[in-house]
Amino acid sequence: MAITSLLQRLSAERNRRFVGREREVELFLDAISSRELPFHILHVFGPGGVGKTTLMQQFLRFCERSKISTIYVEGRNIEAAPESFISTLHSLMALNESDSPLDVLAQREERNVILIDTYEAITQLDEWLREVFLPHLSVNTLIVIAGRNPLSSGWCSDPGWQALMHTLPLRNLTPEESQTYLTTRDIPTTQHQAILEFTHGHPLALSLVAEVFAQGKEISFQAESAPNVVKTLLSRFIKEVPTPLHRMALEACAVIRLTTEAALNQILAVPQNTLAGEARSLGEILDVHDLFEWLRGLSFIESGQLGLFPHDLAREVLIADLRWRNSEFYNELHHRARQYYTKRLGQTQGQEKHRVLLDYIFLHRDNSAIRSCFTWGEQSSLLTDSLRETDKTALLGMVAEYEGEESAKIADRWLKRQPQNVVVFRDLHSEPAGFAMMVALHTASVEDLNADPGALASWQYLQTHAPLRPSEGATIFRFWMARDTYQAVSPTQSLIFINFVQYFQKTPGLAYTFLPCAQADSWTAMLNYFDLTRLSEIDFTVEGRHYGVYGHDWRIVSPAAWKEFLARKEVTTAGESVDNTPVGEPLLVLSQPEFVEAVQNALRNFSCPDVLQNNPLVRSRSVYEVLRSVSEQVATKASMSESPLDTQLPDKSFSGHSPEHINALQNLVKQAVESLQSSPRDEKLYRAVYRTYLNPAPTQEQAAELLDLPFSTYRRHLKAGMTRVTDILWQREIS
């Protein structure tokens, strides 16, 4: 049919751009075409911009095509009063002045539809509509109500309305539907992925981004480069924010994975002389419970079993706006959240610790290298458990399915040798949904190592490149997989990675970890971000299947240093420059003989900074820990000052020339020497070392005279004292 009017042109264009919603449309069409309505209230609800009005207008077009009498009421255009609602109907129905809309609607025998959009604007009419107006309508009337929020409890608690209602939550478009829409808007396919990652299929967001391209303002899409898009979306989600503290609460909710009252209380805690002072100027400091309940009532905030969380797009928009508008406070929120989760990690065990670790890693979600490698929702019902005898058949079956029979034989061998190092992830039926096997290489026999190409390659690498010292261990995460998805991103895979993090944080003496991956290249960005190095020389093959290996030396970058390193990267995005060097020049991993020689050199040159700067101990883990402790004390004092934004620890580069490093080494040695005084047996050793190195006499002979000792006795005490000091420092280095 030829288009003869602008109205027809508008309708045709709207139809062309309408994508998806097949289920919703089918439900509506079935209802209006049925002989007897299956329900009389169809309630469509969802957050702002999700497409409620577009769907309602589509419903209107379907009714017009089917010649069904339809009234479209826009809630925001009327006053929330019964007389205003009746007056609007009177006008829309084009009735005579004396006619009553309610009487006319009650007498209609043919099918008719009333569409009420933006229902949240007239919620004051809720009881009147439910109790007075709607019950008097014709039985052939279908009422479609669209709004941001679920209907009030009055509808749900009434058994009559319960039977006559159908609820239709409206969610974002699927990735396929979103791509279809972008194609209809002639958006280059090269931009689809970036747009989908930002919009998550939110219809209004897709439309706004498409408009940016239509105006030719962007070659590639980035949320930060389109602040007007973010501003428009933000206004759709939030009409108004009552106070600055409410805005802080909303921004905190966007930054963290799940919001609880406890988390909100800690993250919003502010010094009395800063933000709290601003809050007092508003009249009062709101209770965190009030802020939490306000968040809970927002249409784009979901309530889960473990806390509140924003819809995906709402989170993206809030974060993009905050980063663009106030990047310093964005960094500060991350710092506070990190402190809270660090504290919680020390207070939790088991499943709760896993959840806190996921919350901790979530702070890195803004980087696309991390975002795509975890499932972030709270939907996982998996339980972490130890190995049971009855699990073995299922676990070996997984290995055989994904890695072959030869690998299954290797896995069976390790199950028998190290069953205590297997973690099983169970589904709701207590069946294994996946597992991880951590093989301790340092306790394995030569026979077992030779039977496994993966373990053998890692062990040989250690002997050549990073020999273990006494009391140190090394682990290969030899097998890890989900029952249904192998090593692909999934809730099970995410939990496996969380378990790996927990493993190296809690395992004493852990010097090295190895992680083999079936599709090694696909994990490069994420694993490099977490400071795992690709060790191509120890890749291995089993039964024709190739595995790439990543590794990390925890003696060079300890778990504590690793957390500090990640904190520096936390607020960067994939496109921003990131310092991938955790602690400047790498730490040195000294063998015991090398360490003894370095300590003796440090004692002999204790008062010579120019010589000490070349001592290997300047780049030891022990010196780094001293510097880190000092940095934390500085940061703690800074956090108590008037400026709460000193969030990062000073970066200590091991150049070998910094006075701070030399002072740290001197203090380390001095503490070890002075610790000898705590034992009566070692007191004499302390005096010999003190008079020779810390406060030296001109010569050793004079030192013996000052100590009133025969020279041979003095030499014996000095040698024993140096040995004791070396032992103390060595234990500190490897502990």
XYZ file of C-alpha atoms in Angstrom:
735
model
C 0.000 0.000 0.000
C 1.383 3.397 -0.995
C 2.208 5.833 1.780
C 0.010 8.906 1.385
C 0.481 10.752 4.687
C 3.172 11.664 7.169
C 1.332 9.611 9.793
C 1.664 6.501 7.612
C 5.319 7.281 7.021
C 5.903 7.609 10.767
C 4.075 4.354 11.430
C 6.066 2.518 8.748
C 9.382 3.792 10.108
C 8.440 2.809 13.663
C 7.535 -0.663 12.446
C 10.818 -0.988 10.586
C 12.813 -0.140 13.696
C 10.780 -2.302 16.034
C 12.771 -5.471 16.743
C 12.417 -8.331 19.163
C 9.663 -8.709 21.766
C 8.248 -11.741 19.942
C 7.051 -13.333 23.184
C 5.354 -10.170 24.407
C 3.722 -9.478 21.053
C 2.493 -13.058 20.701
C 0.986 -12.941 24.190
C -0.871 -9.716 23.403
C -2.127 -10.842 19.997
C -3.372 -14.144 21.407
C -5.226 -12.270 24.137
C -7.025 -9.737 21.922
C -7.974 -12.391 19.364
C -9.341 -14.926 21.857
C -13.104 -15.393 22.277
C -12.747 -14.916 26.029
C -9.927 -12.839 27.460
C -7.402 -15.070 29.320
C -6.698 -12.116 31.646
C -8.026 -8.599 32.041
C -4.912 -6.830 33.374
C -1.637 -7.108 31.489
C 1.058 -5.437 33.565
C 4.237 -4.465 31.720
C 7.029 -3.120 33.920
C 10.724 -2.367 33.639
C 13.296 0.414 34.154
C 13.280 3.658 32.241
C 14.191 3.414 28.566
C 13.709 -0.358 28.342
C 11.033 0.063 25.655
C 7.721 0.044 27.514
C 6.256 2.942 25.533
C 7.521 1.542 22.228
C 5.834 -1.774 23.009
C 2.613 -0.033 24.071
C 2.562 1.906 20.810
C 3.065 -1.339 18.938
C 0.110 -2.805 20.836
C -1.893 0.238 19.743
C -0.989 -0.345 16.074
C -2.026 -4.005 16.313
C -5.407 -2.955 17.721
C -5.901 -0.358 15.006
C -5.155 -2.934 12.285
C -7.638 -5.321 13.869
C -10.277 -2.552 14.161
C -10.342 -2.977 17.951
C -11.472 0.079 19.909
C -8.471 1.353 21.856
C -7.792 4.172 24.300
C -4.190 5.229 24.990
C -3.713 7.117 28.279
C -0.319 8.720 28.941
C 0.009 8.956 32.728
C 2.500 11.797 32.767
C 0.061 14.078 30.920
C -2.747 13.932 33.492
C -3.192 14.912 37.097
C -3.290 11.986 39.529
C -6.934 12.545 40.468
C -10.102 10.558 39.519
C -11.807 13.554 37.907
C -8.731 14.248 35.757
C -8.574 10.612 34.644
C -12.296 10.628 33.750
C -11.928 13.943 31.942
C -9.026 12.546 29.890
C -11.089 9.515 28.894
C -13.995 11.758 27.957
C -11.764 13.703 25.614
C -9.995 10.678 24.119
C -13.326 8.930 23.468
C -14.802 12.079 21.864
C -18.002 11.747 23.896
C -20.829 14.174 24.205
C -20.662 16.429 27.236
C -23.429 14.535 29.000
C -21.989 11.066 28.394
C -20.141 9.176 31.128
C -16.966 7.389 29.998
C -17.477 4.705 32.629
C -21.043 4.027 31.516
C -20.031 3.848 27.841
C -17.135 1.477 28.567
C -19.283 -0.705 30.821
C -21.874 -1.194 28.078
C -19.472 -2.129 25.275
C -19.980 -5.681 24.089
C -17.179 -5.764 21.530
C -13.510 -6.235 22.381
C -11.800 -3.039 23.536
C -8.392 -2.201 24.978
C -7.253 0.514 27.391
C -3.521 1.229 27.401
C -2.234 3.158 30.447
C 1.408 4.190 30.020
C 3.837 5.709 32.577
C 1.736 4.345 35.417
C 4.258 5.448 38.043
C 3.128 9.050 37.416
C -0.409 8.298 38.641
C 0.165 5.758 41.422
C -2.026 7.892 43.668
C -4.931 6.611 41.556
C -3.952 2.992 42.165
C -6.580 2.170 44.788
C -9.338 4.075 42.973
C -8.632 2.327 39.691
C -8.455 -1.073 41.365
C -11.509 -0.709 43.595
C -13.796 1.713 41.737
C -13.075 2.213 38.056
C -11.782 -1.033 36.597
C -14.303 -3.449 38.207
C -17.174 -1.696 36.375
C -15.723 -2.135 32.890
C -17.065 -4.554 30.328
C -15.863 -8.159 30.526
C -14.501 -7.681 26.997
C -12.045 -5.008 28.161
C -8.304 -5.647 28.317
C -6.353 -3.125 30.384
C -2.604 -2.883 29.741
C -0.682 -1.018 32.447
C 2.951 -0.061 31.793
C 5.243 1.425 34.434
C 8.643 1.247 36.045
C 7.654 -0.613 39.180
C 5.784 -3.796 40.115
C 2.149 -3.248 41.032
C 1.345 -2.492 44.658
C 0.556 -5.216 47.176
C -3.145 -4.399 46.881
C -3.276 -6.141 43.502
C -1.245 -9.157 44.564
C -3.099 -9.759 47.837
C -6.538 -9.704 46.205
C -7.444 -13.264 45.068
C -9.802 -11.833 42.461
C -7.247 -9.663 40.718
C -4.625 -12.407 41.110
C -6.701 -14.628 38.823
C -7.298 -11.870 36.258
C -3.742 -10.500 35.959
C -0.722 -11.388 33.871
C 2.633 -9.795 34.752
C 5.144 -9.109 31.988
C 8.588 -7.910 33.171
C 10.318 -6.164 30.278
C 14.028 -6.740 29.916
C 16.715 -5.667 27.462
C 16.908 -6.997 23.926
C 18.973 -10.115 23.313
C 22.382 -9.722 21.617
C 20.853 -11.058 18.381
C 17.947 -8.610 18.535
C 20.336 -5.771 19.352
C 22.504 -6.571 16.345
C 19.423 -6.671 14.150
C 18.475 -3.197 15.386
C 21.983 -1.834 14.782
C 21.897 -3.279 11.264
C 18.567 -1.570 10.529
C 20.170 1.700 11.683
C 23.153 1.153 9.345
C 25.707 1.027 12.173
C 29.059 -0.418 10.976
C 29.427 -4.032 12.076
C 32.916 -3.243 13.402
C 31.266 -1.133 16.105
C 28.594 -3.620 17.152
C 30.596 -5.340 19.896
C 31.644 -2.129 21.649
C 28.067 -0.835 21.514
C 26.619 -4.102 22.826
C 29.106 -4.165 25.716
C 27.952 -0.711 26.779
C 24.212 -0.929 26.101
C 23.599 -4.557 27.132
C 20.679 -4.465 24.686
C 18.913 -1.546 26.400
C 16.606 -0.125 23.696
C 16.971 3.557 24.542
C 20.743 3.231 24.779
C 20.861 1.502 21.388
C 18.724 4.257 19.912
C 20.859 7.042 21.360
C 24.130 5.478 20.238
C 22.656 4.945 16.763
C 21.768 8.637 16.700
C 25.372 9.532 17.563
C 26.509 7.607 14.490
C 23.731 9.091 12.347
C 25.062 12.549 13.175
C 28.533 11.460 12.132
C 30.111 12.521 15.395
C 31.897 9.270 16.226
C 34.118 6.909 14.311
C 34.368 4.457 17.186
C 32.045 4.349 20.173
C 33.212 4.890 23.744
C 30.867 5.835 26.558
C 33.267 8.464 27.898
C 33.332 10.198 24.508
C 29.552 10.497 24.370
C 28.631 12.273 27.618
C 25.292 13.422 26.215
C 24.249 9.805 25.680
C 25.197 8.999 29.264
C 23.410 12.098 30.563
C 20.190 11.228 28.729
C 20.242 7.653 29.983
C 21.015 8.797 33.512
C 18.002 11.111 33.481
C 15.800 8.196 32.391
C 17.018 6.030 35.232
C 16.991 8.681 37.943
C 14.510 11.542 37.982
C 16.157 13.176 40.987
C 18.608 12.376 43.774
C 17.520 13.850 47.133
C 20.956 14.674 48.624
C 24.683 14.339 47.893
C 24.764 11.331 50.232
C 22.073 9.627 48.161
C 24.220 10.195 45.079
C 27.248 8.757 46.876
C 25.209 5.696 47.825
C 24.069 5.255 44.225
C 27.610 5.563 42.892
C 28.910 3.122 45.489
C 26.196 0.671 44.463
C 27.421 0.945 40.864
C 31.077 0.370 41.773
C 30.667 -2.756 43.921
C 29.197 -6.097 42.863
C 26.564 -6.463 45.591
C 25.434 -3.769 48.015
C 24.510 -4.574 51.603
C 23.916 -2.195 54.483
C 27.235 -3.272 56.002
C 29.160 -2.597 52.782
C 27.401 0.727 52.278
C 28.175 1.764 55.840
C 31.901 1.064 55.414
C 32.270 2.516 51.924
C 30.360 5.699 52.730
C 32.188 6.241 56.027
C 33.717 9.710 55.722
C 35.903 11.885 57.954
C 33.873 14.239 60.117
C 35.691 17.272 58.765
C 35.001 16.542 55.075
C 31.940 15.090 53.423
C 30.051 14.691 56.679
C 30.269 18.431 57.101
C 28.599 18.872 53.726
C 25.856 16.472 54.752
C 25.159 18.439 57.930
C 24.535 21.523 55.838
C 21.562 19.639 54.373
C 20.048 19.317 57.836
C 21.107 15.867 58.900
C 23.284 12.886 58.086
C 20.940 10.192 56.789
C 21.085 6.768 58.362
C 22.621 4.113 56.110
C 19.430 2.069 56.477
C 17.468 4.939 54.908
C 19.953 5.151 52.027
C 19.767 1.389 51.503
C 15.965 1.428 51.464
C 16.016 4.324 48.980
C 18.288 2.325 46.679
C 16.043 -0.686 47.097
C 13.047 1.267 45.847
C 14.667 2.410 42.578
C 13.223 0.722 39.488
C 16.639 -0.139 38.025
C 17.978 -1.726 41.225
C 17.500 -5.470 41.660
C 17.169 -7.161 45.051
C 18.957 -10.508 45.247
C 19.542 -12.992 48.035
C 22.893 -11.441 48.907
C 22.259 -7.752 48.280
C 21.283 -5.060 45.806
C 22.737 -4.522 42.341
C 21.907 -2.195 39.412
C 20.721 -3.416 36.039
C 23.737 -3.824 33.758
C 23.198 -0.686 31.701
C 22.394 1.414 34.756
C 25.740 0.339 36.213
C 27.568 1.202 32.990
C 25.906 4.609 32.806
C 26.519 5.501 36.449
C 30.178 4.496 36.233
C 30.742 6.261 32.894
C 29.166 9.423 34.301
C 31.180 9.279 37.525
C 34.496 8.642 35.746
C 33.805 11.555 33.399
C 32.452 13.916 36.056
C 34.547 13.112 39.162
C 37.331 10.629 38.517
C 38.943 11.335 41.913
C 35.858 10.207 43.800
C 35.573 7.177 41.501
C 39.107 6.218 42.577
C 38.244 6.920 46.208
C 35.205 4.615 46.121
C 37.405 1.848 44.736
C 39.939 2.433 47.504
C 37.291 2.259 50.227
C 35.717 -0.850 48.732
C 39.125 -2.525 48.468
C 39.836 -1.782 52.126
C 36.458 -3.213 53.128
C 36.937 -6.427 51.156
C 40.504 -6.838 52.410
C 39.182 -6.686 55.957
C 36.374 -9.113 55.132
C 38.808 -11.609 53.597
C 40.482 -11.902 56.970
C 37.131 -12.538 58.674
C 35.533 -15.121 56.368
C 35.917 -18.772 55.457
C 34.611 -21.208 52.851
C 31.800 -20.089 50.542
C 31.653 -16.629 52.074
C 35.356 -16.068 51.370
C 34.763 -17.073 47.751
C 32.020 -14.469 47.484
C 34.213 -11.774 49.008
C 37.039 -12.658 46.601
C 34.641 -12.305 43.679
C 33.562 -8.929 45.094
C 37.236 -7.977 45.306
C 37.990 -9.011 41.722
C 34.806 -7.271 40.551
C 36.533 -3.963 41.289
C 38.630 -4.708 38.173
C 35.536 -5.201 36.002
C 35.913 -1.877 34.171
C 38.826 -3.404 32.279
C 37.437 -5.401 29.355
C 40.258 -7.952 29.692
C 38.745 -8.919 33.052
C 35.058 -8.282 32.435
C 34.716 -10.926 29.742
C 36.511 -13.610 31.763
C 34.159 -13.892 34.739
C 30.455 -14.281 35.337
C 29.628 -11.578 37.841
C 26.074 -12.320 38.918
C 25.018 -13.886 42.177
C 23.231 -16.630 40.289
C 25.716 -19.411 40.983
C 24.419 -21.996 43.438
C 27.623 -24.037 43.312
C 29.099 -25.343 46.533
C 32.822 -25.879 47.073
C 33.723 -29.224 48.579
C 36.564 -31.690 48.992
C 36.911 -34.886 46.987
C 34.682 -37.843 47.809
C 35.412 -41.390 46.730
C 32.167 -41.427 44.753
C 33.294 -38.394 42.700
C 36.171 -40.079 40.914
C 34.176 -41.651 38.089
C 32.507 -38.324 37.245
C 35.757 -36.355 37.385
C 37.683 -38.790 35.230
C 34.758 -38.833 32.826
C 35.067 -35.058 32.411
C 38.800 -35.322 31.731
C 38.295 -38.133 29.218
C 35.547 -36.178 27.415
C 37.495 -32.950 27.044
C 41.165 -34.001 27.140
C 41.211 -37.662 26.146
C 41.814 -41.051 27.735
C 45.556 -40.546 28.238
C 44.919 -37.392 30.283
C 42.269 -39.273 32.243
C 44.923 -41.851 33.204
C 47.226 -39.045 34.383
C 44.387 -37.494 36.378
C 43.581 -40.870 37.933
C 47.197 -41.198 39.070
C 47.145 -37.795 40.788
C 43.746 -38.503 42.355
C 45.356 -41.466 44.081
C 48.569 -39.641 45.014
C 47.199 -36.241 46.107
C 43.429 -36.505 46.744
C 43.669 -33.771 49.388
C 44.574 -31.257 46.670
C 41.345 -31.655 44.689
C 38.466 -29.176 44.997
C 35.029 -30.201 43.703
C 32.254 -27.747 42.799
C 28.814 -29.263 43.357
C 25.454 -28.378 41.835
C 22.103 -28.308 43.644
C 21.959 -32.108 43.488
C 25.430 -32.423 45.092
C 26.787 -33.773 41.798
C 30.193 -32.533 40.561
C 29.655 -29.564 38.217
C 33.404 -29.104 37.870
C 36.684 -29.505 39.705
C 40.238 -28.230 40.087
C 43.293 -30.359 40.850
C 46.306 -28.638 42.386
C 49.358 -30.903 42.140
C 52.128 -30.126 44.646
C 55.257 -30.655 42.545
C 57.705 -30.549 45.454
C 56.089 -33.564 47.150
C 55.676 -35.649 43.992
C 57.905 -38.652 43.326
C 60.179 -38.828 40.306
C 58.054 -41.704 39.001
C 54.847 -39.642 39.188
C 56.455 -36.615 37.559
C 57.795 -38.701 34.681
C 54.297 -40.082 34.060
C 52.851 -36.599 33.449
C 54.307 -34.388 30.653
C 52.685 -31.280 32.155
C 54.002 -31.737 35.667
C 57.413 -32.833 34.413
C 57.846 -29.769 32.179
C 57.011 -27.446 35.089
C 59.330 -29.277 37.478
C 62.227 -29.169 35.020
C 61.630 -25.439 34.507
C 61.951 -24.907 38.255
C 65.255 -26.761 38.403
C 66.680 -24.651 35.605
C 65.167 -21.206 36.156
C 63.791 -20.949 39.709
C 65.094 -23.647 42.074
C 63.068 -24.102 45.229
C 64.703 -23.289 48.531
C 64.185 -25.216 51.803
C 60.544 -25.125 52.983
C 59.342 -23.733 49.635
C 56.768 -25.405 47.404
C 55.429 -25.214 43.855
C 52.014 -26.128 42.468
C 50.614 -26.793 39.022
C 46.862 -26.326 38.635
C 47.019 -29.460 36.529
C 43.353 -30.098 35.718
C 40.501 -27.575 35.897
C 37.193 -27.722 34.094
C 33.424 -27.387 34.244
C 31.246 -30.399 33.497
C 29.216 -28.682 30.768
C 31.520 -25.957 29.434
C 35.083 -27.252 30.031
C 37.358 -24.180 30.392
C 35.015 -21.625 28.786
C 33.756 -18.656 30.802
C 30.998 -19.882 33.114
C 29.948 -19.712 36.779
C 32.019 -22.851 37.422
C 35.088 -21.435 35.676
C 34.752 -18.184 37.625
C 34.603 -20.092 40.891
C 37.642 -22.158 39.861
C 39.669 -18.978 39.280
C 38.477 -17.564 42.609
C 39.636 -20.799 44.249
C 43.060 -20.401 42.616
C 43.382 -16.917 44.130
C 42.404 -18.247 47.533
C 44.884 -21.110 47.164
C 47.972 -18.969 46.659
C 46.894 -16.552 49.372
C 46.514 -19.229 52.036
C 49.264 -21.730 51.105
C 52.392 -21.165 53.237
C 55.778 -21.388 51.549
C 54.271 -21.289 48.044
C 57.045 -20.154 45.723
C 55.703 -20.871 42.248
C 52.395 -21.683 40.543
C 51.776 -22.977 37.032
C 48.476 -22.764 35.139
C 48.079 -24.847 31.954
C 45.241 -23.865 29.586
C 43.801 -25.740 26.625
C 43.151 -22.495 24.715
C 46.093 -20.555 26.095
C 45.936 -17.569 23.738
C 42.336 -16.756 24.694
C 43.406 -16.169 28.307
C 46.489 -14.028 27.565
C 44.957 -10.603 28.242
C 43.339 -11.623 31.525
C 46.252 -13.671 32.882
C 48.822 -11.042 31.931
C 46.669 -8.468 33.703
C 46.924 -10.636 36.824
C 50.720 -10.883 36.354
C 50.872 -14.475 35.164
C 53.612 -14.876 32.575
C 53.306 -17.057 29.468
C 55.997 -19.765 29.674
C 55.948 -21.106 26.129
C 59.052 -23.220 26.721
C 57.089 -25.536 29.027
C 53.981 -25.964 26.862
C 53.166 -29.659 26.569
C 51.096 -32.060 24.504
C 49.067 -35.074 25.615
C 47.395 -37.328 23.075
C 47.696 -34.682 20.350
C 46.158 -31.930 22.479
C 48.329 -28.874 23.142
C 48.376 -26.963 26.439
C 49.950 -23.546 27.015
C 51.309 -22.728 30.473
C 51.344 -19.530 32.521
C 53.405 -19.086 35.681
C 54.071 -16.774 38.606
C 56.973 -16.645 41.061
C 55.508 -15.617 44.431
C 58.997 -14.983 45.820
C 59.485 -12.175 43.308
C 55.958 -10.763 43.650
C 54.443 -11.924 46.926
C 50.653 -12.150 47.406
C 50.793 -8.890 49.378
C 52.808 -7.146 46.655
C 50.500 -8.664 44.030
C 47.470 -7.063 45.688
C 49.269 -3.706 45.761
C 50.187 -4.101 42.103
C 46.576 -4.846 41.147
C 45.346 -1.890 43.188
C 47.323 0.399 40.878
C 45.604 -1.105 37.838
C 42.119 -1.316 39.305
C 40.634 1.885 37.925
C 42.125 1.611 34.436
C 40.226 0.538 31.352
C 41.569 -1.563 28.497
C 42.392 1.518 26.458
C 44.407 3.227 29.168
C 48.110 2.874 29.814
C 48.826 0.370 32.569
C 52.067 -0.159 34.460
C 52.643 -3.901 34.121
C 55.718 -3.936 36.345
C 54.532 -4.855 39.823
C 57.473 -3.637 41.900
C 59.891 -1.863 39.596
C 63.059 -3.923 39.075
C 62.272 -7.589 39.861
C 63.113 -9.012 43.265
C 66.000 -11.422 43.553
C 65.425 -15.019 44.608
C 68.686 -15.961 46.302
C 69.793 -19.468 47.107
C 70.781 -20.092 50.704
C 74.567 -19.872 50.039
C 74.039 -16.633 48.066
C 71.909 -15.252 50.889
C 74.541 -16.107 53.535
C 77.210 -14.348 51.516
C 74.984 -11.267 51.066
C 74.228 -11.040 54.819
C 77.926 -11.301 55.695
C 78.657 -8.562 53.176
C 75.897 -6.389 54.646
C 77.320 -6.809 58.176
C 80.863 -6.003 57.104
C 79.695 -2.878 55.240
C 76.884 -1.874 57.579
C 78.097 1.737 57.802
C 78.983 2.107 54.101
C 75.844 3.061 52.095
C 77.783 3.342 48.847
C 78.750 -0.331 49.169
C 75.365 -1.498 50.476
C 73.545 -0.143 47.434
C 75.077 -2.975 45.404
C 74.237 -5.675 47.947
C 71.765 -8.258 46.524
C 69.668 -7.956 49.700
C 68.558 -4.493 48.549
C 66.358 -6.375 46.067
C 65.267 -9.095 48.470
C 61.707 -9.816 49.500
C 62.498 -8.956 53.127
C 63.616 -5.428 52.245
C 60.554 -4.968 50.074
C 58.298 -5.972 52.966
C 59.995 -3.411 55.224
C 59.405 -0.703 52.618
C 55.823 -1.828 52.156
C 55.178 -1.668 55.884
C 56.546 1.886 56.014
C 54.413 2.857 53.007
C 51.279 1.491 54.644
C 51.994 3.516 57.779
C 52.391 6.635 55.628
C 49.132 5.865 53.813
C 47.326 5.296 57.129
C 48.476 8.657 58.439
C 47.454 10.302 55.170
C 43.987 8.752 55.349
C 43.542 10.337 58.787
C 44.503 13.755 57.477
C 42.174 16.277 55.879
C 42.654 14.744 52.432
C 40.956 11.362 52.089
C 42.145 10.807 48.537
C 45.689 9.517 49.221
C 44.757 6.046 48.116
C 47.865 4.471 46.640
C 50.994 3.290 48.388
C 54.229 4.882 47.146
C 55.813 2.896 44.348
C 59.186 1.562 45.452
C 61.498 0.921 42.542
C 64.456 -1.381 43.242
C 67.047 0.674 41.420
C 69.798 -0.043 43.946
C 70.376 3.711 44.500
C 67.488 4.768 46.731
C 68.448 5.790 50.304
C 65.121 4.297 51.418
C 66.234 0.845 50.267
C 69.597 1.139 51.978
C 67.962 2.344 55.192
C 65.512 -0.554 55.011
C 68.380 -3.038 54.655
C 70.271 -1.464 57.581
C 67.154 -1.549 59.778
C 66.522 -5.170 58.817
C 70.024 -6.221 59.780
C 69.950 -4.119 62.962
C 66.655 -5.702 64.076
C 68.038 -9.192 63.501
C 71.171 -8.386 65.519
C 69.231 -6.771 68.358
C 66.859 -9.749 68.543
C 69.809 -11.766 69.927
C 69.461 -9.823 73.177
C 66.184 -11.581 73.964
C 68.002 -14.817 74.742
C 70.551 -15.046 77.619
C 72.437 -17.644 75.593
C 72.717 -15.276 72.620
C 73.509 -12.118 74.590
C 77.261 -12.706 74.245
C 76.851 -13.227 70.496
C 74.984 -9.930 70.246
C 77.825 -8.065 71.962
C 80.424 -9.500 69.596
C 78.431 -8.585 66.448
C 77.464 -5.172 67.835
C 81.078 -4.216 68.664
C 82.328 -5.476 65.322
C 79.744 -4.177 62.847
C 76.936 -1.976 64.275
C 79.112 0.145 66.588
C 82.540 -1.099 65.578
C 85.803 -0.741 67.443
C 88.764 0.337 65.248
C 90.043 -3.256 65.102
C 88.797 -6.691 66.080
C 91.553 -6.926 68.670
C 90.290 -3.755 70.315
C 86.726 -5.111 70.103
C 87.857 -8.198 72.047
C 89.518 -5.956 74.642
C 86.330 -3.850 75.030
C 84.350 -7.051 75.569
C 87.008 -8.356 77.997
C 87.327 -11.587 76.004
C 90.277 -13.631 74.765
C 90.610 -13.002 71.038
C 89.870 -16.658 70.189
C 86.690 -16.577 72.301
C 85.675 -13.279 70.715
C 86.149 -14.761 67.210
C 84.061 -17.792 68.151
C 81.262 -15.569 69.472
C 81.411 -13.376 66.356
C 81.198 -16.332 63.990
C 78.285 -17.842 65.929
C 76.566 -14.447 66.066
C 76.851 -13.956 62.287
C 75.413 -17.432 61.773
C 72.464 -16.689 64.088
C 71.752 -13.343 62.381
C 71.897 -15.015 58.974
C 69.501 -17.751 60.117
C 67.039 -15.162 61.457
C 67.094 -13.195 58.207
C 66.877 -16.354 56.079
C 63.777 -17.570 57.905
C 62.203 -14.172 57.414
C 63.041 -14.216 53.700
C 61.516 -17.606 52.971
C 58.562 -17.497 55.386
